[in-house]
mmCIF file of C-alpha atoms and ligand atoms in Angstrom:
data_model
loop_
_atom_site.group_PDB
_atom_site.id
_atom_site.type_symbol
_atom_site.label_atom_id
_atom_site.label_comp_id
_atom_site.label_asym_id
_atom_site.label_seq_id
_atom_site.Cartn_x
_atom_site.Cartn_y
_atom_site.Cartn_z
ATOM 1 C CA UNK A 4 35.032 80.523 264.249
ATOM 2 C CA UNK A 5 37.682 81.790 266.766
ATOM 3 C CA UNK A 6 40.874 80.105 264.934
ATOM 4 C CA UNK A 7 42.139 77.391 268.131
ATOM 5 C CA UNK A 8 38.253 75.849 267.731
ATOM 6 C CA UNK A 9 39.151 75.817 263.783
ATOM 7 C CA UNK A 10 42.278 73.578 264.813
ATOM 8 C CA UNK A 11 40.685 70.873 266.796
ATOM 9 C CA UNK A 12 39.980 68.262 264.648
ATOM 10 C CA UNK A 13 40.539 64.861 264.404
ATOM 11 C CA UNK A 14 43.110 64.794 262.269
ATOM 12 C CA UNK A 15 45.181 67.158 263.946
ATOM 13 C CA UNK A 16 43.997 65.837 267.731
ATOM 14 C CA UNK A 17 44.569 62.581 267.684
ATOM 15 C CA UNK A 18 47.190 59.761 267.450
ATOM 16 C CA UNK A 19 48.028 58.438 264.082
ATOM 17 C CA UNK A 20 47.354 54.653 264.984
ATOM 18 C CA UNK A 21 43.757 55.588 265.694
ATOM 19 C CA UNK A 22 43.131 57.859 262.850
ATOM 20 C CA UNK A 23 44.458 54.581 260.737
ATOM 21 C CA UNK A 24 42.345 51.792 262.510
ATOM 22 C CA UNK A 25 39.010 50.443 261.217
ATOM 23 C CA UNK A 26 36.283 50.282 263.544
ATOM 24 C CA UNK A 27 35.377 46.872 264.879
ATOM 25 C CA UNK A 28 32.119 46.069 262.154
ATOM 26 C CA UNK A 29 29.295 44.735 263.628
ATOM 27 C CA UNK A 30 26.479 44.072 261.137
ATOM 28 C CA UNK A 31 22.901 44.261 261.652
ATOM 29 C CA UNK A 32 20.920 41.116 262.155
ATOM 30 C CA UNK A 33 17.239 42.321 263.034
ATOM 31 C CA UNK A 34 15.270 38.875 262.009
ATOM 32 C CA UNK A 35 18.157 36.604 260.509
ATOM 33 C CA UNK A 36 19.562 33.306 261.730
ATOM 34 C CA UNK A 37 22.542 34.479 263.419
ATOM 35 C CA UNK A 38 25.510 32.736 263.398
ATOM 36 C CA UNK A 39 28.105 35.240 262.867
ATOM 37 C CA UNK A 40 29.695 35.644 266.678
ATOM 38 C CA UNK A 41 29.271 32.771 268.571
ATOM 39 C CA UNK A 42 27.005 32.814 270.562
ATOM 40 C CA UNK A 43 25.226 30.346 272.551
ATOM 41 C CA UNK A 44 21.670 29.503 271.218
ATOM 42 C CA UNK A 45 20.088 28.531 273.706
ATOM 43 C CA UNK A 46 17.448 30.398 276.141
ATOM 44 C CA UNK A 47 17.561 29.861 279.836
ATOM 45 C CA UNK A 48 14.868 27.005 281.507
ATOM 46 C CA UNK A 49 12.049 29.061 282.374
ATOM 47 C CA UNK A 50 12.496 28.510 286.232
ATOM 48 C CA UNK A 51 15.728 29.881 286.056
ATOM 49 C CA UNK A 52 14.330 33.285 284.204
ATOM 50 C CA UNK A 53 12.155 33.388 287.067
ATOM 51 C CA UNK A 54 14.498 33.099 289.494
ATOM 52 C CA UNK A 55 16.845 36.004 287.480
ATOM 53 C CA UNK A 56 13.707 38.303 286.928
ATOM 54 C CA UNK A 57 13.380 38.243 290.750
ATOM 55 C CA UNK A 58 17.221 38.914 291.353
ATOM 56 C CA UNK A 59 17.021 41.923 288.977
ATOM 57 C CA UNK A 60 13.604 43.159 290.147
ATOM 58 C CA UNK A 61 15.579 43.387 293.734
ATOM 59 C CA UNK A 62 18.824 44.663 293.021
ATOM 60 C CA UNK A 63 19.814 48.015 294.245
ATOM 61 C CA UNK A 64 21.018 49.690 291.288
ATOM 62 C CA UNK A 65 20.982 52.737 293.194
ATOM 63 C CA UNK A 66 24.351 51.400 294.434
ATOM 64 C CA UNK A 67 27.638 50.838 292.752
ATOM 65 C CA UNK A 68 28.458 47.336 292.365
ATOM 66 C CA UNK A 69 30.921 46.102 294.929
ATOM 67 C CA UNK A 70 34.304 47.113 293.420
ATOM 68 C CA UNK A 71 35.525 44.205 293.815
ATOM 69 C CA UNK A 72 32.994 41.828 292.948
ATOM 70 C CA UNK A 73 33.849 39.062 295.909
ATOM 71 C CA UNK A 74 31.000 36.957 295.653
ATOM 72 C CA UNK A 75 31.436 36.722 292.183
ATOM 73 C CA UNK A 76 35.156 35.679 291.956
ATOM 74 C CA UNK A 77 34.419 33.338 294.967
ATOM 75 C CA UNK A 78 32.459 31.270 292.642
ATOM 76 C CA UNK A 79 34.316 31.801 289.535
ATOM 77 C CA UNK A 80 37.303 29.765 291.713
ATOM 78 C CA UNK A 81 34.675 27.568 292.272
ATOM 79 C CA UNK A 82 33.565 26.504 288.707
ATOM 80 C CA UNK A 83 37.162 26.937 287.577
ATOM 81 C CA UNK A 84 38.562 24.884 290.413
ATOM 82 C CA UNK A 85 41.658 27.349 291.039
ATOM 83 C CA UNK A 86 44.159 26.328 293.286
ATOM 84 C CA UNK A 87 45.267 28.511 296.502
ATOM 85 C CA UNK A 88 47.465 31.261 295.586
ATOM 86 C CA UNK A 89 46.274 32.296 292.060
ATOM 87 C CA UNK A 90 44.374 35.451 291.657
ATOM 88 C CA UNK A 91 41.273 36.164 289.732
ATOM 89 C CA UNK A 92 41.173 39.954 287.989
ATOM 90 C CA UNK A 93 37.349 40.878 285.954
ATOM 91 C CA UNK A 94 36.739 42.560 282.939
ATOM 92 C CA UNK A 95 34.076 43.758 281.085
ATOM 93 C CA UNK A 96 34.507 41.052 278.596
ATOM 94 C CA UNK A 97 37.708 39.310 278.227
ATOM 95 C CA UNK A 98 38.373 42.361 275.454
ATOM 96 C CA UNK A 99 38.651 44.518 278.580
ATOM 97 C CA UNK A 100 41.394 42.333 280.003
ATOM 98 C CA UNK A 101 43.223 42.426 276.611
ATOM 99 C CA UNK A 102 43.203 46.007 277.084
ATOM 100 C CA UNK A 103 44.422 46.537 280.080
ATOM 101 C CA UNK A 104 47.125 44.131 280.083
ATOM 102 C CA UNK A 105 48.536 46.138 277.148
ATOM 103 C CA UNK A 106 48.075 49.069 279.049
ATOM 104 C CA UNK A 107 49.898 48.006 281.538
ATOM 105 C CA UNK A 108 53.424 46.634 279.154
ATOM 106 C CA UNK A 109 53.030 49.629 277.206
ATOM 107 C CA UNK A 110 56.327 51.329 277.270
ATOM 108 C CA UNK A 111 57.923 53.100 274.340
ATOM 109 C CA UNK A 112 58.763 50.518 271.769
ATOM 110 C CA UNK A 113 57.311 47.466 273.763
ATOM 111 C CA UNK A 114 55.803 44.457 271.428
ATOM 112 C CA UNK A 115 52.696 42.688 271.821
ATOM 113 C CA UNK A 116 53.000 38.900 269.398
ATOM 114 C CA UNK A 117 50.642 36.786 268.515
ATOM 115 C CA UNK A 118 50.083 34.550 265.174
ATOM 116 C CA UNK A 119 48.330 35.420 262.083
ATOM 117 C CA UNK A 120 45.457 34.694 261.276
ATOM 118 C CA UNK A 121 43.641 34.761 265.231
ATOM 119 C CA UNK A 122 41.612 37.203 267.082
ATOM 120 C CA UNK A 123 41.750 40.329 265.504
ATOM 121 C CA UNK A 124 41.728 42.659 268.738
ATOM 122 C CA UNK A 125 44.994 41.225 269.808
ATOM 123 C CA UNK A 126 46.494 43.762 267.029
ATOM 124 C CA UNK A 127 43.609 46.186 267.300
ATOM 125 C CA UNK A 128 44.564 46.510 270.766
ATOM 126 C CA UNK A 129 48.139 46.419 270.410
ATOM 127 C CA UNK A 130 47.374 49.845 268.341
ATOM 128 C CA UNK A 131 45.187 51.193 271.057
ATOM 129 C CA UNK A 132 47.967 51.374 273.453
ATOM 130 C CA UNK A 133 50.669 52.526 270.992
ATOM 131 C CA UNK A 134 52.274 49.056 271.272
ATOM 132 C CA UNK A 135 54.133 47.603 268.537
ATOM 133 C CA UNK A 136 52.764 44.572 267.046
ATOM 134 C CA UNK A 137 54.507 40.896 265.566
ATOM 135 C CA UNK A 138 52.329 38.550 263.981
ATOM 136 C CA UNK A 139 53.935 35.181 263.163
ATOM 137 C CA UNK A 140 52.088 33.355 260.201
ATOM 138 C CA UNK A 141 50.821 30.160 261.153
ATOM 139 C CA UNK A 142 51.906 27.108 258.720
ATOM 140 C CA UNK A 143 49.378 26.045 256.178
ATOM 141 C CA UNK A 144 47.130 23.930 258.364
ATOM 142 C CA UNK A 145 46.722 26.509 260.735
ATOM 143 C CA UNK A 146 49.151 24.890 263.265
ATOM 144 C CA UNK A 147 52.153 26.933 265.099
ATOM 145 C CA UNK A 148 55.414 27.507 263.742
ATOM 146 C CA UNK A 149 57.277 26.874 266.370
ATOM 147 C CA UNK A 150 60.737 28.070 264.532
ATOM 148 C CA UNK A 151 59.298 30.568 263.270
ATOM 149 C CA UNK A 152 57.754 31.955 267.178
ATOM 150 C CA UNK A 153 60.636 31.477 268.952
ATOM 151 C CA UNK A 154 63.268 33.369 265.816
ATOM 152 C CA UNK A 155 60.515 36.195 266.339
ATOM 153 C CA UNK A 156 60.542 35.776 270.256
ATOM 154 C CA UNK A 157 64.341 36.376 270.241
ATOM 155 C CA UNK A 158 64.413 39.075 268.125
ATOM 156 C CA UNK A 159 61.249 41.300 269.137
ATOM 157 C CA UNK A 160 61.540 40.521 273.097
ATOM 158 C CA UNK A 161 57.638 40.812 273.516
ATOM 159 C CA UNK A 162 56.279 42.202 276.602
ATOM 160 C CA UNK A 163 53.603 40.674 276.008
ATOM 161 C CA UNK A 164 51.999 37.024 273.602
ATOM 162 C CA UNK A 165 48.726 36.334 273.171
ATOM 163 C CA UNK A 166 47.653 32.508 271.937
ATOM 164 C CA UNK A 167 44.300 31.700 271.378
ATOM 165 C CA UNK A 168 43.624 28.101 272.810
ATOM 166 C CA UNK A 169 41.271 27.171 270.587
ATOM 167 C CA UNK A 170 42.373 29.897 268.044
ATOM 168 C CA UNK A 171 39.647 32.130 266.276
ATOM 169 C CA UNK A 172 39.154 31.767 263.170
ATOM 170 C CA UNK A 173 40.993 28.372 262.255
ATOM 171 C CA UNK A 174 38.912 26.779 265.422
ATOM 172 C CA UNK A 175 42.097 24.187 265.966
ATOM 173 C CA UNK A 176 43.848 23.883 269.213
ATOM 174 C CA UNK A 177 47.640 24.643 269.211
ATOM 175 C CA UNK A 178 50.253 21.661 270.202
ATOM 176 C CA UNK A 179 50.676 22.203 274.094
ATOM 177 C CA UNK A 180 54.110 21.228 273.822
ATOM 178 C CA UNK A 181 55.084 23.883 271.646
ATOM 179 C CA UNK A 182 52.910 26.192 273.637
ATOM 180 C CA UNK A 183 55.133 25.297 276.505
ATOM 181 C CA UNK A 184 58.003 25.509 274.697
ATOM 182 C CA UNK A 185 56.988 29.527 273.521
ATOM 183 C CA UNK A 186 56.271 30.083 277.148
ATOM 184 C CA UNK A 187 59.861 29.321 278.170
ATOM 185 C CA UNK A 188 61.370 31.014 275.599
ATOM 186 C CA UNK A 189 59.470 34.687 276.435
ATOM 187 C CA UNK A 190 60.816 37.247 277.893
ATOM 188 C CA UNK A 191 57.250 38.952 279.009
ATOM 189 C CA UNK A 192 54.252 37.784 280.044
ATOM 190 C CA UNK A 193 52.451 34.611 277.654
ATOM 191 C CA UNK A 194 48.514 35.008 277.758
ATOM 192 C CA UNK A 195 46.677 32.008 277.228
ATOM 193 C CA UNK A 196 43.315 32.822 275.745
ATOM 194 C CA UNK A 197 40.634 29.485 276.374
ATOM 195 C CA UNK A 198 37.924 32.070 274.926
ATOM 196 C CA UNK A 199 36.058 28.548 273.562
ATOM 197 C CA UNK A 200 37.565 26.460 276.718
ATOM 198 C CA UNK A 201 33.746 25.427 277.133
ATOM 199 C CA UNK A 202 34.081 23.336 273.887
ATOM 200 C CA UNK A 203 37.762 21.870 274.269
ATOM 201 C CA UNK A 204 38.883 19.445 275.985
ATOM 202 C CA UNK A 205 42.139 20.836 277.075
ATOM 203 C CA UNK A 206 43.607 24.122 279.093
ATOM 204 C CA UNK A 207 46.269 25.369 280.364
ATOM 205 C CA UNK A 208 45.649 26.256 284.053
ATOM 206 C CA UNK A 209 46.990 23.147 285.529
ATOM 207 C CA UNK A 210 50.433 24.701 283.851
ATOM 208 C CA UNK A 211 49.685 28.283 285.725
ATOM 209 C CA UNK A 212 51.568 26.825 288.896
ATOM 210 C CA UNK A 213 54.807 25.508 286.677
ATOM 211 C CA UNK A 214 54.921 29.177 284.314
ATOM 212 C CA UNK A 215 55.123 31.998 286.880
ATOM 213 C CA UNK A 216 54.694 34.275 283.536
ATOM 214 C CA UNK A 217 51.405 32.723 282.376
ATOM 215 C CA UNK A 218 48.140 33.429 282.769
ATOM 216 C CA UNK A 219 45.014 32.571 281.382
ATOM 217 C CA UNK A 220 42.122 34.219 280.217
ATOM 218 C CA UNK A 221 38.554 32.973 279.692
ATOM 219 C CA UNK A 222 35.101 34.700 278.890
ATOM 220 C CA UNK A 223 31.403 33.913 279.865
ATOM 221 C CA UNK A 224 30.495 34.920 276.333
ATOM 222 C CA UNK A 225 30.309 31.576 274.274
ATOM 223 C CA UNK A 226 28.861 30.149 277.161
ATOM 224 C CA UNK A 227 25.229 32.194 276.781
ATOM 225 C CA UNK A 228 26.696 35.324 279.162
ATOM 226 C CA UNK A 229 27.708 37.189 275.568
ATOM 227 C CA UNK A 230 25.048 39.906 276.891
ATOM 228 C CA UNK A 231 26.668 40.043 280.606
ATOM 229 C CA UNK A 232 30.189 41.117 279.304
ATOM 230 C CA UNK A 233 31.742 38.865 281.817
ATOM 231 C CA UNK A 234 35.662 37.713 281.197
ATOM 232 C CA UNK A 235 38.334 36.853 283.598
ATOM 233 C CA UNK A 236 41.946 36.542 284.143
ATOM 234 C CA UNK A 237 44.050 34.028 286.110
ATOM 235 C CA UNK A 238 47.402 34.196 287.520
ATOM 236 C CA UNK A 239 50.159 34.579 290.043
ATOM 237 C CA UNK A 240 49.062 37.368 292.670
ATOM 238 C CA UNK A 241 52.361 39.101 291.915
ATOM 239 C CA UNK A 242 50.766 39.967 288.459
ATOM 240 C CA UNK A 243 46.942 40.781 289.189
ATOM 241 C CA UNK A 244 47.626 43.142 291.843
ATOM 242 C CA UNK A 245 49.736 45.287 289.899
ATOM 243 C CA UNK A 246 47.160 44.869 286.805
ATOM 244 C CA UNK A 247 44.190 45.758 289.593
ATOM 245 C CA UNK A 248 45.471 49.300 289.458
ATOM 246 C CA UNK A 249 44.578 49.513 286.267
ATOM 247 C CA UNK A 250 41.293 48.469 286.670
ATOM 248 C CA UNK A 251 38.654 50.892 286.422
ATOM 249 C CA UNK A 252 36.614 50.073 289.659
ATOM 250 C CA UNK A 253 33.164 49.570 288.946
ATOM 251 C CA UNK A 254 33.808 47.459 285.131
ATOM 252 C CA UNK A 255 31.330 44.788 286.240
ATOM 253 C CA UNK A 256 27.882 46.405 286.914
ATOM 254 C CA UNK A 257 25.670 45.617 289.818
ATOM 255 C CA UNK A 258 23.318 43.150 286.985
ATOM 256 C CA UNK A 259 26.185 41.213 285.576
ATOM 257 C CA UNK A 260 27.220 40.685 289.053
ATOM 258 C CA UNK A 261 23.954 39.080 290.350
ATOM 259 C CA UNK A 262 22.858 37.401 287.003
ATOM 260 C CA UNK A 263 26.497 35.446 286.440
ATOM 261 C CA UNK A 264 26.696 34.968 290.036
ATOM 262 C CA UNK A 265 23.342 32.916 289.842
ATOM 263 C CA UNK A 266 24.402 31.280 286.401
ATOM 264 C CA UNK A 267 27.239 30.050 287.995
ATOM 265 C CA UNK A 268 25.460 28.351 290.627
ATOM 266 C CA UNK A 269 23.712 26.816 287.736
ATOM 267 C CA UNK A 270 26.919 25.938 286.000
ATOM 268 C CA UNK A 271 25.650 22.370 284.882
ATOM 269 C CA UNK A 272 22.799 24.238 282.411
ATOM 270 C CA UNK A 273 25.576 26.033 280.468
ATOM 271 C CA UNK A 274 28.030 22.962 280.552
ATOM 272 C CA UNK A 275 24.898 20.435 279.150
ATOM 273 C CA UNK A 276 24.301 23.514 276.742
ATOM 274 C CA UNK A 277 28.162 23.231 275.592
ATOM 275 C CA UNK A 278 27.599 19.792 275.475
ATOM 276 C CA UNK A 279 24.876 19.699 272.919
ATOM 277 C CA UNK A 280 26.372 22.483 270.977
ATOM 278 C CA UNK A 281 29.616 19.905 270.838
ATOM 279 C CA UNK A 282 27.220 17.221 269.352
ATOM 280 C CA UNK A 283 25.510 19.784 266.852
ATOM 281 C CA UNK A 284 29.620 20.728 265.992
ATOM 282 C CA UNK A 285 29.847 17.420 264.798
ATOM 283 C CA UNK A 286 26.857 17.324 262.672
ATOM 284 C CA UNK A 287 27.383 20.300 261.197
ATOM 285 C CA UNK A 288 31.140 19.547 260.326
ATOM 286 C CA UNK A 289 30.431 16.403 258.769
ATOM 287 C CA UNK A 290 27.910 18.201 256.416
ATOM 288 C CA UNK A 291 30.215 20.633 255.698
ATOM 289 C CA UNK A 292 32.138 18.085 254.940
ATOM 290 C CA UNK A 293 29.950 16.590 252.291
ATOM 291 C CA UNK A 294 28.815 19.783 250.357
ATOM 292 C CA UNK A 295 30.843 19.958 246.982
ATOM 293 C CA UNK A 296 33.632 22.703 246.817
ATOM 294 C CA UNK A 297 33.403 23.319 250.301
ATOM 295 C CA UNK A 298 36.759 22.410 252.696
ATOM 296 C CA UNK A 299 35.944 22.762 256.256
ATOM 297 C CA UNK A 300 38.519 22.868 258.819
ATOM 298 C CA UNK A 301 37.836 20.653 261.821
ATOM 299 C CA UNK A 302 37.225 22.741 265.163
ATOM 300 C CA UNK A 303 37.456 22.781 268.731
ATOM 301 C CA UNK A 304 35.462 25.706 269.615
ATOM 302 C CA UNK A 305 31.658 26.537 269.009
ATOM 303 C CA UNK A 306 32.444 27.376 265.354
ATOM 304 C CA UNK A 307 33.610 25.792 261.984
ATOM 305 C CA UNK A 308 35.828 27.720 259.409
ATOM 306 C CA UNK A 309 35.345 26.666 255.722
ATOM 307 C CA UNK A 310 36.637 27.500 252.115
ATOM 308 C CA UNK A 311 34.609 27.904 249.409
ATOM 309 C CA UNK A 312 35.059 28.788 245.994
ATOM 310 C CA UNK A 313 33.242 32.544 245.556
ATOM 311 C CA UNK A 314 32.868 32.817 249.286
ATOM 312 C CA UNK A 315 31.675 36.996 249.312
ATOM 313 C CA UNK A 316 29.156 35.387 246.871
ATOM 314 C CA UNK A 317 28.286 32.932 249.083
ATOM 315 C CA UNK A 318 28.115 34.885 252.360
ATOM 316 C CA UNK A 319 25.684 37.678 249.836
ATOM 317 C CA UNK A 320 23.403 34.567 249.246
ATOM 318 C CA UNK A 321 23.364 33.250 252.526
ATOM 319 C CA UNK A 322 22.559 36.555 253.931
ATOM 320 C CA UNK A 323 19.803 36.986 250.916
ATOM 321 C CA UNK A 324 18.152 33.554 252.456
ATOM 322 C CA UNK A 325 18.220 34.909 256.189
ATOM 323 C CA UNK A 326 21.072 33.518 257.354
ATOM 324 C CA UNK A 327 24.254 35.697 258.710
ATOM 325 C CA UNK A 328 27.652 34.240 259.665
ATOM 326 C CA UNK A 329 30.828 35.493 259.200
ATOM 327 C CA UNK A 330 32.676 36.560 256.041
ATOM 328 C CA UNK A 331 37.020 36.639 256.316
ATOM 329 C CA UNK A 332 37.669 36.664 252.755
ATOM 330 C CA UNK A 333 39.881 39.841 252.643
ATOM 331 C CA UNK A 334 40.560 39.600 256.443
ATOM 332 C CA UNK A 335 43.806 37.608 255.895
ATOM 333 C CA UNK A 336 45.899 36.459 252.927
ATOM 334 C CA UNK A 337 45.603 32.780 254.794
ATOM 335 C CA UNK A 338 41.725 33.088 254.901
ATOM 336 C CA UNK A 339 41.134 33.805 251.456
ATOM 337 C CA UNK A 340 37.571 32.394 250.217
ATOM 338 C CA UNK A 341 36.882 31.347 253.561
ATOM 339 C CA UNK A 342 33.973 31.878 255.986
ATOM 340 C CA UNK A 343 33.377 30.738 259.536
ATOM 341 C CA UNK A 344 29.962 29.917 260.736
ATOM 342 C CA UNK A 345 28.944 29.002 264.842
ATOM 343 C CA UNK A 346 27.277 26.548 265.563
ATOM 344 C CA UNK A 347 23.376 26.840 266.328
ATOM 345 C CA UNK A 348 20.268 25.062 267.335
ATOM 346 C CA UNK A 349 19.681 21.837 265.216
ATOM 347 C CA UNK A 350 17.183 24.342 263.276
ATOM 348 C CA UNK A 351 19.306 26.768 262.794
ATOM 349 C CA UNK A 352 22.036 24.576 261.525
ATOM 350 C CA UNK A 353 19.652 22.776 258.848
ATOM 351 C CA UNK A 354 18.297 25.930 257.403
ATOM 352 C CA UNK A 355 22.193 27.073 257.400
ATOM 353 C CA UNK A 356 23.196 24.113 255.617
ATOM 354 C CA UNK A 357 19.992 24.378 252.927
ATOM 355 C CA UNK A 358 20.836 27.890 252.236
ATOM 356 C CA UNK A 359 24.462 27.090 252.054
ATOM 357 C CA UNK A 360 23.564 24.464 249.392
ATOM 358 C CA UNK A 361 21.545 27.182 247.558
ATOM 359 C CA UNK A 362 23.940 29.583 247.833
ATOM 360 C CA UNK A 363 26.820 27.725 246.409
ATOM 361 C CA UNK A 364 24.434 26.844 243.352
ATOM 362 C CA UNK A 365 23.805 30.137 242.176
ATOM 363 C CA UNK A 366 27.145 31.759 242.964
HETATM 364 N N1 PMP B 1136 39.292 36.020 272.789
HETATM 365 C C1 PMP B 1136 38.925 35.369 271.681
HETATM 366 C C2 PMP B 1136 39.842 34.355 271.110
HETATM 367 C C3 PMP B 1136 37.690 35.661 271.082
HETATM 368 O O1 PMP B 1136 37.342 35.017 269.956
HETATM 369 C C4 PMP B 1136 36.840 36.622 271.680
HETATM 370 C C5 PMP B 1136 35.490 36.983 271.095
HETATM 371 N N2 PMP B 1136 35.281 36.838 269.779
HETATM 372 C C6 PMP B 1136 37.287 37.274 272.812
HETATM 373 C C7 PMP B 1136 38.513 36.948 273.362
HETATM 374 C C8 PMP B 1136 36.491 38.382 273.467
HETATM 375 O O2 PMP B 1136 35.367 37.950 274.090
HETATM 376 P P1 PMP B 1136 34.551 38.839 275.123
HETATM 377 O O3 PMP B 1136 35.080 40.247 275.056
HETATM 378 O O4 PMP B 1136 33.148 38.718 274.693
HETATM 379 O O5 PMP B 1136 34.803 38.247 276.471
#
C-alpha cells in the first residue's frame, strides 16, 4: 500500500474529541413494549391517515422542499401563538438546532453550560464543535443551584446555556425565577429547551420579548412527530438570521413538510393525545409510587425517573419480560440505580408495572 494511503486512518485523521466520544446507543426493540425514548403512543384517527396517505401519494418529491419551509413556519406561529417580531429557524429535530447553534458560538476556547445530570447531547454536542463544556451539578432533588450557576457563569463566560424546561432525565421543571435570574446574569446566548412543553404547564416564550438573549427551543417529537424529525427555534430576528446561514437549506424534506403541516392543522388530536398521556403520568407515578424499594421522582414531561435497588438487574428483567425503557445507572454519579421509563398506552403501562413487580422480585 503506497505509504500516504497507509497514514490515513482514524486515529491519525481525525480530532481527538471525536476519537474519545461514545456513539449515541440506540438499542433494538423489534417486538418489545417500548418505552425507552418517549415517544407518543398513540396512532393517528384513521381519517386523518387517509387524508396523509393522499398528501404523500401527491407530493412531488421530484422537487426540493421549499428552502424555507413558509407554509410550515406560518402555522408553527400559529399553534405557538408567537408574537410579531420573533423569528422561527427549523431543524431536523431540535438536535439539529443544538448543533448549529454551537456551530455558530464556536470560537477557540468558547463554553457551552448546562447542569448535570440533563440531556446528554448538550455535552455531546459541545464536543462536536470543539466547544468547551461546564456542567453545574444540580442539588440533590434535582433542582438548580442557583449559586452554584451563576459562580460558574462568572467565571466560564458561556457563549452559550442550555436548560432543559422540563429537564431530561429528572422530569422536574426548574424554578422560573432562578431561570430568570441565570438569564440576566449570561454573558451569551440562554437556550430554553421546552422539549416536553406538551406535558407542562409552563414556558418561557412570554419572557422571549423581556430577554433579547433568549430563545426557545421545542420539538414535534414527544408529540407523535418523533418519525418527522421536526424541531424549532424561537427568537429575536437579530439572532435567527445570522443562525439561517448556517442552515443547511433543504434540512426539512418535502414529507415532513406536508405531513407536520397537516398535523398542525390538526393540532387538537396531538394536544387531547398529551392530555391523556398526562392522566396515564399520573397513574403510572402513583404506582410507582407504591411498589416497594422503588423512589420515583415526580415529573412534568411524558416520562417518570425512578430508583431502585439493583436497577441494571432490573432493566435485564424487564427487558427479559418484553418491556424496554431506559437504563442511567452508570450515566451519572446523581443517577445511580435509577431508570426512567415514558409513559405509554394504559396497556402498555400495566404490563410495565407487572413486569416491574416481577423484576424487582427476582433481582
Ligand atoms: N431536548 C431534550 C431535552 C430532549 O430530551 C430531546 C430528545 N430526547 C431533544 C432535545 C431532541 O429531540 P429531537 O431531536 O427529537 O427534536
Amino acid at each position: 500500500m503506497p505509504s500516504a494511503l497507509a497514514a490515513a486512518t482514524p486515529e491519525r485523521l481525525f480530532r481527538q474529541e471525536v476519537l474519545a466520544l461514545h456513539a449515541y446507543h440506540v438499542p433494538p426493540c423489534t417486538g418489545m413494549v417500548k418505552l425507552d425514548a418517549m415517544e407518543n403512543p398513540y396512532p393517528l384517527p384513521p381519517q386523518l391517515r387517509e387524508e396523509i396517505a393522499r398528501l404523500v401519494a401527491d407530493a412531488a418529491i421530484n422537487r426540493y422542499p421549499d428552502a424555507s419551509a413558509r407554509c410550515l413556519k406560518e402555522k408553527i406561529r400559529t399553534v405557538t401563538g408567537l408574537t410579531q417580531g420573533m423569528e422561527v429557524l427549523l431543524g431536523n429535530g431540535s438536535d439539529e438546532i443544538i448543533q448549529l447553534l454551537a456551530l455558530a458560538v464556536a470560537r477557540p476556547g468558547a463554553t457551552l453550560l448546562s447542569v448535570e445530570p440533563s440531556f446528554v447531547m448538550y455535552r455531546m454536542i459541545a464536543a462536536f464543535a470543539g466547544m468547551q463544556y461546564v456542567g453545574v451539578p444540580l442539588t440533590e432533588d434535582f433542582a438548580l443551584d442557583l449559586h452554584a450557576m451563576l459562580d460558574a457563569i462568572k467565571r466560564h463566560q458561556p457563549a452559550l446555556v442550555f436548560i432543559a424546561y422540563p429537564n431530561n432525565p429528572t422530569g422536574n421543571l426548574f424554578d422560573a425565577e432562578a431561570i430568570r435570574q441565570i438569564i440576566a446574569a449570561t454573558p451569551g446566548l440562554v437556550v430554553v429547551d421546552e422539549a416536553y412543553y406538551a406535558f407542562a404547564d409552563a414556558s418561557f416564550i412570554p419572557m422571549l420579548a423581556r430577554y433579547p438573549s433568549l430563545l426557545v427551543m421545542r420539538t414535534f417529537s414527544k408529540l407523535g412527530m418523533a418519525g418527522l424529525r421536526l424541531g424549532f427555534l424561537v427568537g429575536g430576528k437579530a439572532w435567527l438570521e445570522q443562525l439561517e446561514k448556517l442552515r443547511l437549506p433543504y434540512n426539512i424534506g418535502v414529507l415532513t413538510q406536508l405531513v407536520a403541516e397537516k398535523l398542525l392543522q390538526h393540532h387538537e388530536v396531538l394536544l387531547q393525545q398529551a392530555e391523556q398521556i398526562k392522566q396515564d403520568r399520573k397513574w403510572l407515578y402513583e404506582r410507582l409510587v407504591g411498589t416497594v424499594d422503588v423512589r420515583a421522582y415526580p415529573s412534568e414531561a411524558n416520562f417518570i425517573l425512578f430508583h431502585v435497588a439493583h436497577a441494571s438487574k432490573v432493566f435485564e428483567g424487564l427487558k427479559q419480560r418484553g418491556v424496554l425503557i431506559k437504563n442511567m445507572n452508570g450515566v451519572h454519579a446523581a443517577l445511580a440505580d435509577c431508570l426512567r421509563v415514558t409513559v405509554g398506552t394504559q396497556e402498555e403501562n400495566e404490563r410495565f408495572i407487572a413486569a416491574l413487580q416481577e423484576s424487582i422480585h427476582n433481582s
